[in-house]
Coordinates of C-alpha atoms in Angstrom, one line a residue:
Chain A
A1 CA -40.8 39.4 118.1
Q2 CA -41.6 36.2 119.9
S3 CA -39.7 34.5 122.7
V4 CA -40.0 31.3 124.6
T5 CA -38.9 30.7 128.2
Q6 CA -38.2 27.3 129.7
L7 CA -37.3 28.0 133.2
D8 CA -36.1 24.5 134.1
S9 CA -32.9 23.5 132.4
Q10 CA -32.9 20.1 134.1
V11 CA -35.6 18.1 135.7
P12 CA -34.8 14.8 137.5
V13 CA -37.9 12.6 138.1
F14 CA -38.3 9.1 139.5
E15 CA -39.6 6.4 137.2
E16 CA -43.4 6.2 137.2
A17 CA -43.7 9.6 138.9
P18 CA -45.6 12.5 137.2
V19 CA -43.7 15.4 135.5
E20 CA -44.4 18.9 134.3
L21 CA -42.1 20.8 132.0
R22 CA -42.8 24.5 132.0
C23 CA -43.0 26.7 128.9
N24 CA -44.0 30.4 128.7
Y25 CA -44.0 32.5 125.6
S26 CA -44.2 36.1 124.7
S27 CA -45.8 37.4 121.6
S28 CA -47.8 40.4 120.4
V29 CA -49.8 38.3 118.0
S30 CA -51.6 35.0 117.9
V31 CA -49.3 32.0 118.0
Y32 CA -48.9 28.4 117.3
L33 CA -47.1 26.2 119.9
F34 CA -45.0 23.1 119.7
W35 CA -43.1 20.7 121.8
Y36 CA -40.2 18.8 120.2
V37 CA -38.1 16.0 121.8
Q38 CA -34.4 15.3 121.2
Y39 CA -33.0 12.0 122.1
P40 CA -29.2 11.7 122.5
N41 CA -27.3 12.2 119.3
Q42 CA -30.4 12.6 117.3
G43 CA -32.3 15.4 115.6
L44 CA -35.5 16.9 117.0
Q45 CA -38.9 15.2 116.6
L46 CA -42.3 16.8 117.0
L47 CA -44.0 15.6 120.2
L48 CA -47.2 17.6 119.9
K49 CA -48.6 20.9 118.6
Y50 CA -51.3 23.4 119.2
L51 CA -52.7 25.2 116.2
S52 CA -56.3 25.9 117.1
G53 CA -59.3 24.2 118.6
S54 CA -59.1 22.3 121.9
T55 CA -56.5 23.8 124.2
L56 CA -55.5 20.4 125.4
V57 CA -53.4 18.4 123.0
K58 CA -52.0 14.9 123.5
S59 CA -49.3 12.8 122.0
I60 CA -49.4 9.1 121.3
N61 CA -46.9 8.3 124.1
G62 CA -48.8 9.8 127.0
F63 CA -47.6 13.4 127.0
E64 CA -50.1 16.2 126.9
A65 CA -49.9 20.0 126.9
E66 CA -52.4 22.7 127.6
F67 CA -52.5 26.1 125.9
N68 CA -53.3 28.8 128.4
K69 CA -53.7 32.1 126.6
S70 CA -54.2 34.2 129.7
Q71 CA -51.0 32.9 131.3
T72 CA -49.2 32.6 128.0
S73 CA -48.1 29.1 128.8
F74 CA -47.9 25.7 127.2
H75 CA -46.7 23.3 129.9
L76 CA -46.0 19.7 129.0
R77 CA -47.1 17.0 131.4
K78 CA -47.1 13.2 131.7
P79 CA -48.7 11.3 134.6
S80 CA -46.2 8.5 134.8
V81 CA -42.7 8.7 133.2
H82 CA -40.6 5.8 131.9
I83 CA -36.8 5.4 131.4
S84 CA -37.3 5.9 127.7
D85 CA -38.6 9.4 128.2
T86 CA -35.1 10.5 129.1
A87 CA -34.4 13.3 126.5
E88 CA -34.2 17.0 126.0
Y89 CA -37.5 18.7 125.4
F90 CA -37.9 22.0 123.5
C91 CA -40.9 24.3 123.4
A92 CA -41.3 26.4 120.3
V93 CA -43.6 29.1 119.0
S94 CA -44.4 30.6 115.6
D95 CA -46.8 33.4 114.6
D96 CA -49.9 32.8 112.5
F97 CA -49.0 35.4 109.8
G98 CA -47.5 32.9 107.4
N99 CA -43.9 33.0 108.6
E100 CA -42.8 29.4 109.1
K101 CA -40.0 30.5 111.4
L102 CA -39.9 28.6 114.8
T103 CA -38.5 30.3 117.9
F104 CA -37.2 27.7 120.3
G105 CA -36.8 27.8 124.1
T106 CA -33.4 26.7 125.6
G107 CA -34.6 23.2 126.3
T108 CA -35.3 21.1 129.5
R109 CA -33.3 18.0 130.1
L110 CA -35.5 15.3 131.6
T111 CA -33.7 12.6 133.5
I112 CA -35.6 9.6 134.7
I113 CA -34.2 8.0 137.9
P114 CA -34.8 4.2 138.2
Chain B
D1 CA -38.9 7.4 103.4
A2 CA -35.3 8.1 104.3
G3 CA -36.0 11.3 106.2
V4 CA -33.8 14.4 106.1
I5 CA -30.3 13.3 105.3
Q6 CA -27.3 15.4 106.4
S7 CA -23.7 14.9 105.6
P8 CA -21.1 14.7 107.0
R9 CA -22.2 13.6 110.5
H10 CA -19.0 14.9 112.0
E11 CA -16.6 17.4 110.7
V12 CA -13.3 18.4 112.3
T13 CA -11.4 21.2 110.6
E14 CA -8.8 23.9 111.4
M15 CA -9.5 27.5 111.8
G16 CA -9.5 29.3 108.4
Q17 CA -10.6 26.3 106.4
E18 CA -13.8 26.3 104.3
V19 CA -16.5 24.0 105.6
T20 CA -19.5 22.8 103.5
L21 CA -22.5 21.1 105.2
R22 CA -25.0 19.3 103.0
C23 CA -28.7 18.5 103.3
K24 CA -31.1 16.4 101.3
P25 CA -34.7 17.2 102.4
I26 CA -37.6 14.8 102.3
S27 CA -38.9 14.4 98.8
G28 CA -41.9 16.6 98.2
H29 CA -41.2 19.0 101.0
N30 CA -40.9 22.6 99.8
S31 CA -39.5 24.3 102.9
L32 CA -36.0 23.8 104.2
F33 CA -34.4 25.2 107.4
W34 CA -30.9 25.4 108.7
Y35 CA -30.4 25.6 112.5
R36 CA -27.4 25.8 114.8
Q37 CA -27.4 24.3 118.3
T38 CA -24.9 25.3 120.9
M39 CA -24.8 25.1 124.7
M40 CA -24.6 28.8 125.1
R41 CA -27.3 29.9 122.6
G42 CA -29.5 26.9 122.3
L43 CA -31.2 26.2 118.9
E44 CA -31.1 29.1 116.5
L45 CA -32.7 29.4 113.0
L46 CA -30.0 30.5 110.6
I47 CA -32.0 30.6 107.3
Y48 CA -35.0 29.1 105.7
F49 CA -36.0 28.5 102.1
N50 CA -39.4 28.0 100.5
N51 CA -39.5 26.6 97.0
N52 CA -35.7 27.0 96.8
V53 CA -35.9 30.7 97.5
P54 CA -34.4 32.2 100.8
I55 CA -37.2 33.7 102.8
D56 CA -35.6 34.6 106.1
D57 CA -31.8 34.8 106.5
S58 CA -31.9 37.1 109.5
G59 CA -30.2 34.5 111.7
M60 CA -27.1 34.1 109.5
P61 CA -24.3 35.2 111.8
E62 CA -22.2 37.1 109.3
D63 CA -20.8 37.1 105.8
R64 CA -18.7 34.1 106.5
F65 CA -21.8 32.0 106.3
S66 CA -23.7 31.4 103.1
A67 CA -26.5 29.0 102.2
K68 CA -27.8 27.8 98.8
M69 CA -30.6 25.6 97.5
P70 CA -29.9 25.0 93.9
N71 CA -32.8 22.6 93.6
A72 CA -35.6 21.0 95.6
S73 CA -33.5 18.1 96.7
F74 CA -30.3 19.7 97.9
S75 CA -29.0 22.5 100.1
T76 CA -25.6 23.5 101.4
L77 CA -24.4 25.7 104.2
K78 CA -20.9 27.0 103.8
I79 CA -18.6 28.6 106.3
Q80 CA -15.6 30.4 104.9
P81 CA -13.3 31.0 106.7
S82 CA -14.3 28.9 109.7
E83 CA -13.5 30.0 113.3
P84 CA -13.5 28.0 116.6
R85 CA -16.7 29.8 117.7
D86 CA -18.5 28.2 114.8
S87 CA -18.2 24.8 116.6
A88 CA -21.7 23.5 117.0
V89 CA -24.3 21.0 115.8
Y90 CA -25.9 22.1 112.6
F91 CA -29.4 20.8 111.8
C92 CA -31.3 20.8 108.6
A93 CA -35.1 20.4 108.6
S94 CA -37.7 20.2 106.0
S95 CA -41.5 20.6 105.9
L96 CA -44.4 20.7 103.5
G97 CA -44.7 24.4 104.3
G98 CA -47.4 26.4 106.2
R99 CA -48.1 24.9 109.6
N100 CA -46.8 21.5 108.8
I101 CA -44.3 19.6 110.9
Q102 CA -40.6 20.3 110.5
Y103 CA -38.7 17.1 110.2
F104 CA -35.1 17.3 111.4
G105 CA -32.0 15.5 110.2
A106 CA -29.5 13.9 112.6
G107 CA -27.3 16.9 112.4
T108 CA -23.6 17.6 111.6
R109 CA -21.3 18.1 114.6
L110 CA -18.7 20.6 113.6
S111 CA -15.5 21.2 115.5
V112 CA -13.2 24.0 114.4
L113 CA -9.8 23.7 116.0

């Protein structure tokens, strides 16, 4: 069975400051990793994903995440945040044995302070 | 593309009543997922279908919950009888299957009084 831990339930950050949202996973098999974002009163949207290849993956709006197998982590970073980044961020994992099931972390609420 | 469409957006009902949540996946997608989101338990997968067949229903809480997918363009999640602890936001998502992205609907906020 897999699990995902997002240690920070809330992260307040000043506008234009950098941010890191932490995600650690536990699995006995190879995994695929995802970050989803949920804006208020909306469904989740995929932000970025790691399936294979380069361990550093980037989104179109400046976020990036690095897969670290030895530390079983997939932390999300952005060098300079904007008010529009205010949202809840979910890390998720699935195994690579054909099961499409995603296991989500409990989420991190990112609040941008003007 | 209209995306994943869920109805109703909000549902308020009394304990003991039957509740039916509906989902229309994105056309051409062959996998459909039902999730429940609560403050206490976060986002949980209830069940998912592939090509209209239930593949994993291990997350369905109990016999009061049932899900169907009679065709590729429609799915329902039914709770009978409903209880206050079922109050949550229920999301439907669809994908092309495999490692493809899951696209989420806007959710149904259910309140059971």
